[in-house]
């Protein structure tokens, strides 16, 4: 895992191979951050990173000066790894939560400018993510939900869908609930 921008640019981190993760590729991550960086003022954004895994996306946001990142994962190994990176690089912008993402979305009421979700590709409930975000009004006005998913999965029928961008076997689907 490599940080591609900001104060930690160029740093490589090797997460334990035992973690049940599939990190976002550098190419896809760079494309995503080009889109987000040209749309949002990071120093005033609150971000929610769902299924944070190695913390790849949360750490990239923190490196680029994001105001606050809430990173959620239920795997103890992932939480331990991300906490070690937070401590090592003093990334006080990241608040780490050990929780089941779907329960978290049902019970949470804070809204965010950006929500990023990178669920396991074999998870059959991926379409619930945009439904729960919409139902619980977890995006601010002009906020954006980005769901990374296998390119074969189509999410265009979910509430708030705007577009999908494909990067090989992975795609990002974008959702916006602003009237």
Tab-separated table of C-alpha atoms in Angstrom:
chain	number	residue	atom	x	y	z
A	1	UNK	CA	0.000	0.000	0.000
A	2	UNK	CA	1.399	3.370	-1.059
A	3	UNK	CA	0.212	6.841	-0.073
A	4	UNK	CA	-0.054	8.818	-3.296
A	5	UNK	CA	-0.598	12.394	-2.083
A	6	UNK	CA	-0.261	14.855	0.756
A	7	UNK	CA	2.064	14.950	3.749
A	8	UNK	CA	2.693	11.162	3.679
A	9	UNK	CA	3.129	10.983	-0.115
A	10	UNK	CA	5.364	8.119	-1.189
A	11	UNK	CA	5.264	6.205	2.080
A	12	UNK	CA	4.774	2.473	1.618
A	13	UNK	CA	3.060	0.417	4.272
A	14	UNK	CA	2.937	-3.350	4.316
A	15	UNK	CA	-0.171	-4.549	6.094
A	16	UNK	CA	-0.065	-8.108	7.451
A	17	UNK	CA	-0.868	-10.688	4.777
A	18	UNK	CA	-3.289	-12.347	7.203
A	19	UNK	CA	-5.817	-9.490	6.943
A	20	UNK	CA	-8.978	-10.338	4.964
A	21	UNK	CA	-8.628	-7.387	2.588
A	22	UNK	CA	-8.379	-6.414	-1.053
A	23	UNK	CA	-6.967	-2.870	-0.999
A	24	UNK	CA	-8.022	-0.357	-3.629
A	25	UNK	CA	-5.396	-0.267	-6.388
A	26	UNK	CA	-3.144	2.776	-6.677
A	27	UNK	CA	-4.540	3.540	-10.146
A	28	UNK	CA	-8.163	3.481	-8.942
A	29	UNK	CA	-7.301	5.373	-5.750
A	30	UNK	CA	-5.516	8.113	-7.697
A	31	UNK	CA	-8.488	8.496	-10.050
A	32	UNK	CA	-10.905	8.654	-7.116
A	33	UNK	CA	-8.872	11.272	-5.250
A	34	UNK	CA	-8.562	13.405	-8.400
A	35	UNK	CA	-12.365	13.473	-8.581
A	36	UNK	CA	-12.843	14.193	-4.870
A	37	UNK	CA	-10.009	16.710	-4.529
A	38	UNK	CA	-11.440	18.798	-7.374
A	39	UNK	CA	-14.921	18.767	-5.811
A	40	UNK	CA	-14.417	19.208	-2.054
A	41	UNK	CA	-12.391	21.396	0.300
A	42	UNK	CA	-10.721	18.609	2.275
A	43	UNK	CA	-9.804	20.779	5.246
A	44	UNK	CA	-13.514	21.218	6.033
A	45	UNK	CA	-14.808	17.726	5.155
A	46	UNK	CA	-16.022	14.925	7.354
A	47	UNK	CA	-15.522	11.501	5.769
A	48	UNK	CA	-16.891	8.062	6.601
A	49	UNK	CA	-14.774	5.111	5.419
A	50	UNK	CA	-16.784	1.878	5.567
A	51	UNK	CA	-15.048	-1.525	5.505
A	52	UNK	CA	-11.786	0.382	6.015
A	53	UNK	CA	-9.619	-2.760	5.963
A	54	UNK	CA	-5.975	-1.662	5.897
A	55	UNK	CA	-6.995	1.973	6.271
A	56	UNK	CA	-5.680	2.697	2.782
A	57	UNK	CA	-8.397	5.252	1.969
A	58	UNK	CA	-8.611	6.767	5.480
A	59	UNK	CA	-4.847	7.261	5.601
A	60	UNK	CA	-4.872	8.831	2.119
A	61	UNK	CA	-7.586	11.259	3.247
A	62	UNK	CA	-5.633	12.127	6.424
A	63	UNK	CA	-2.449	12.617	4.405
A	64	UNK	CA	-4.284	15.102	2.178
A	65	UNK	CA	-5.545	17.256	5.054
A	66	UNK	CA	-9.094	16.031	5.536
A	67	UNK	CA	-10.795	17.467	8.632
A	68	UNK	CA	-12.132	14.182	10.117
A	69	UNK	CA	-12.334	10.560	9.002
A	70	UNK	CA	-14.432	7.946	10.766
A	71	UNK	CA	-13.086	4.527	9.751
A	72	UNK	CA	-15.282	1.476	10.399
A	73	UNK	CA	-14.408	-2.222	10.195
A	74	UNK	CA	-15.417	-5.271	12.197
A	75	UNK	CA	-12.213	-7.304	11.832
A	76	UNK	CA	-9.972	-7.048	14.921
A	77	UNK	CA	-6.800	-7.497	12.873
A	78	UNK	CA	-7.725	-4.594	10.611
A	79	UNK	CA	-8.549	-2.377	13.590
A	80	UNK	CA	-5.233	-3.243	15.253
A	81	UNK	CA	-3.260	-2.536	12.050
A	82	UNK	CA	-4.973	0.792	11.324
A	83	UNK	CA	-4.532	1.896	14.940
A	84	UNK	CA	-0.798	1.147	14.695
A	85	UNK	CA	-0.546	3.372	11.588
A	86	UNK	CA	-2.577	6.134	13.271
A	87	UNK	CA	-0.212	6.022	16.247
A	88	UNK	CA	2.970	5.849	14.148
A	89	UNK	CA	2.093	8.840	11.953
A	90	UNK	CA	0.049	10.763	14.553
A	91	UNK	CA	-3.044	10.797	12.337
A	92	UNK	CA	-5.414	12.388	14.841
A	93	UNK	CA	-7.903	13.085	12.011
A	94	UNK	CA	-8.889	9.398	11.986
A	95	UNK	CA	-11.433	8.053	14.478
A	96	UNK	CA	-11.463	4.263	14.347
A	97	UNK	CA	-14.638	2.259	15.110
A	98	UNK	CA	-14.843	-1.519	15.465
A	99	UNK	CA	-18.354	-2.335	14.259
A	100	UNK	CA	-20.440	-4.214	11.745
A	101	UNK	CA	-20.946	-1.679	8.951
A	102	UNK	CA	-24.645	-2.423	8.413
A	103	UNK	CA	-25.466	-2.088	12.119
A	104	UNK	CA	-23.368	1.096	12.215
A	105	UNK	CA	-25.327	2.573	9.281
A	106	UNK	CA	-28.658	1.676	10.914
A	107	UNK	CA	-27.753	3.266	14.256
A	108	UNK	CA	-25.585	6.218	13.200
A	109	UNK	CA	-26.998	9.700	12.688
A	110	UNK	CA	-24.045	11.960	11.848
A	111	UNK	CA	-23.883	13.167	8.246
A	112	UNK	CA	-20.769	13.355	6.078
A	113	UNK	CA	-19.647	15.164	2.929
A	114	UNK	CA	-18.003	11.979	1.619
A	115	UNK	CA	-18.797	8.350	2.389
A	116	UNK	CA	-16.560	5.687	0.866
A	117	UNK	CA	-17.468	2.005	1.071
A	118	UNK	CA	-15.189	-0.816	-0.058
A	119	UNK	CA	-17.052	-3.974	0.996
A	120	UNK	CA	-15.821	-7.512	0.339
A	121	UNK	CA	-16.672	-8.227	-3.293
A	122	UNK	CA	-18.486	-11.457	-2.426
A	123	UNK	CA	-20.819	-9.707	0.028
A	124	UNK	CA	-24.391	-10.174	-1.245
A	125	UNK	CA	-25.708	-7.119	0.641
A	126	UNK	CA	-23.630	-4.463	-1.176
A	127	UNK	CA	-26.834	-2.868	-2.626
A	128	UNK	CA	-28.018	-2.178	0.939
A	129	UNK	CA	-25.242	0.382	1.433
A	130	UNK	CA	-26.774	3.171	-0.730
A	131	UNK	CA	-30.227	2.276	0.600
A	132	UNK	CA	-29.161	2.688	4.247
A	133	UNK	CA	-27.199	5.872	3.558
A	134	UNK	CA	-30.273	7.384	1.862
A	135	UNK	CA	-32.758	6.120	4.463
A	136	UNK	CA	-30.749	7.464	7.403
A	137	UNK	CA	-29.749	10.729	5.657
A	138	UNK	CA	-26.039	10.191	6.281
A	139	UNK	CA	-24.866	12.568	3.532
A	140	UNK	CA	-24.800	16.332	3.862
A	141	UNK	CA	-26.247	18.513	1.121
A	142	UNK	CA	-24.052	17.963	-1.961
A	143	UNK	CA	-22.460	14.990	-0.220
A	144	UNK	CA	-21.232	11.965	-2.143
A	145	UNK	CA	-21.357	8.236	-1.510
A	146	UNK	CA	-18.784	6.165	-3.402
A	147	UNK	CA	-19.136	2.382	-3.389
A	148	UNK	CA	-16.262	0.292	-4.723
A	149	UNK	CA	-17.541	-3.000	-6.102
A	150	UNK	CA	-16.821	-5.694	-8.685
A	151	UNK	CA	-17.440	-4.371	-12.192
A	152	UNK	CA	-19.955	-7.142	-12.874
A	153	UNK	CA	-22.258	-5.805	-10.120
A	154	UNK	CA	-24.604	-3.061	-11.309
A	155	UNK	CA	-25.910	-0.555	-8.756
A	156	UNK	CA	-27.702	1.842	-11.133
A	157	UNK	CA	-31.131	0.982	-9.685
A	158	UNK	CA	-30.167	2.089	-6.161
A	159	UNK	CA	-31.373	5.434	-4.741
A	160	UNK	CA	-29.269	8.459	-5.622
A	161	UNK	CA	-27.217	6.714	-8.314
A	162	UNK	CA	-25.416	9.125	-10.647
A	163	UNK	CA	-22.657	7.202	-12.449
A	164	UNK	CA	-20.183	4.309	-12.421
A	165	UNK	CA	-16.525	4.486	-13.369
A	166	UNK	CA	-14.735	1.273	-14.178
A	167	UNK	CA	-11.095	0.474	-13.372
A	168	UNK	CA	-10.512	-3.065	-14.599
A	169	UNK	CA	-12.341	-5.581	-12.392
A	170	UNK	CA	-13.262	-2.821	-9.924
A	171	UNK	CA	-15.762	-0.027	-10.323
A	172	UNK	CA	-16.755	3.019	-8.307
A	173	UNK	CA	-20.468	3.843	-8.272
A	174	UNK	CA	-21.385	7.358	-7.163
A	175	UNK	CA	-24.530	8.392	-5.299
A	176	UNK	CA	-25.840	11.834	-4.436
A	177	UNK	CA	-29.092	12.458	-2.560
A	178	UNK	CA	-29.357	16.210	-3.040
A	179	UNK	CA	-32.787	17.154	-4.456
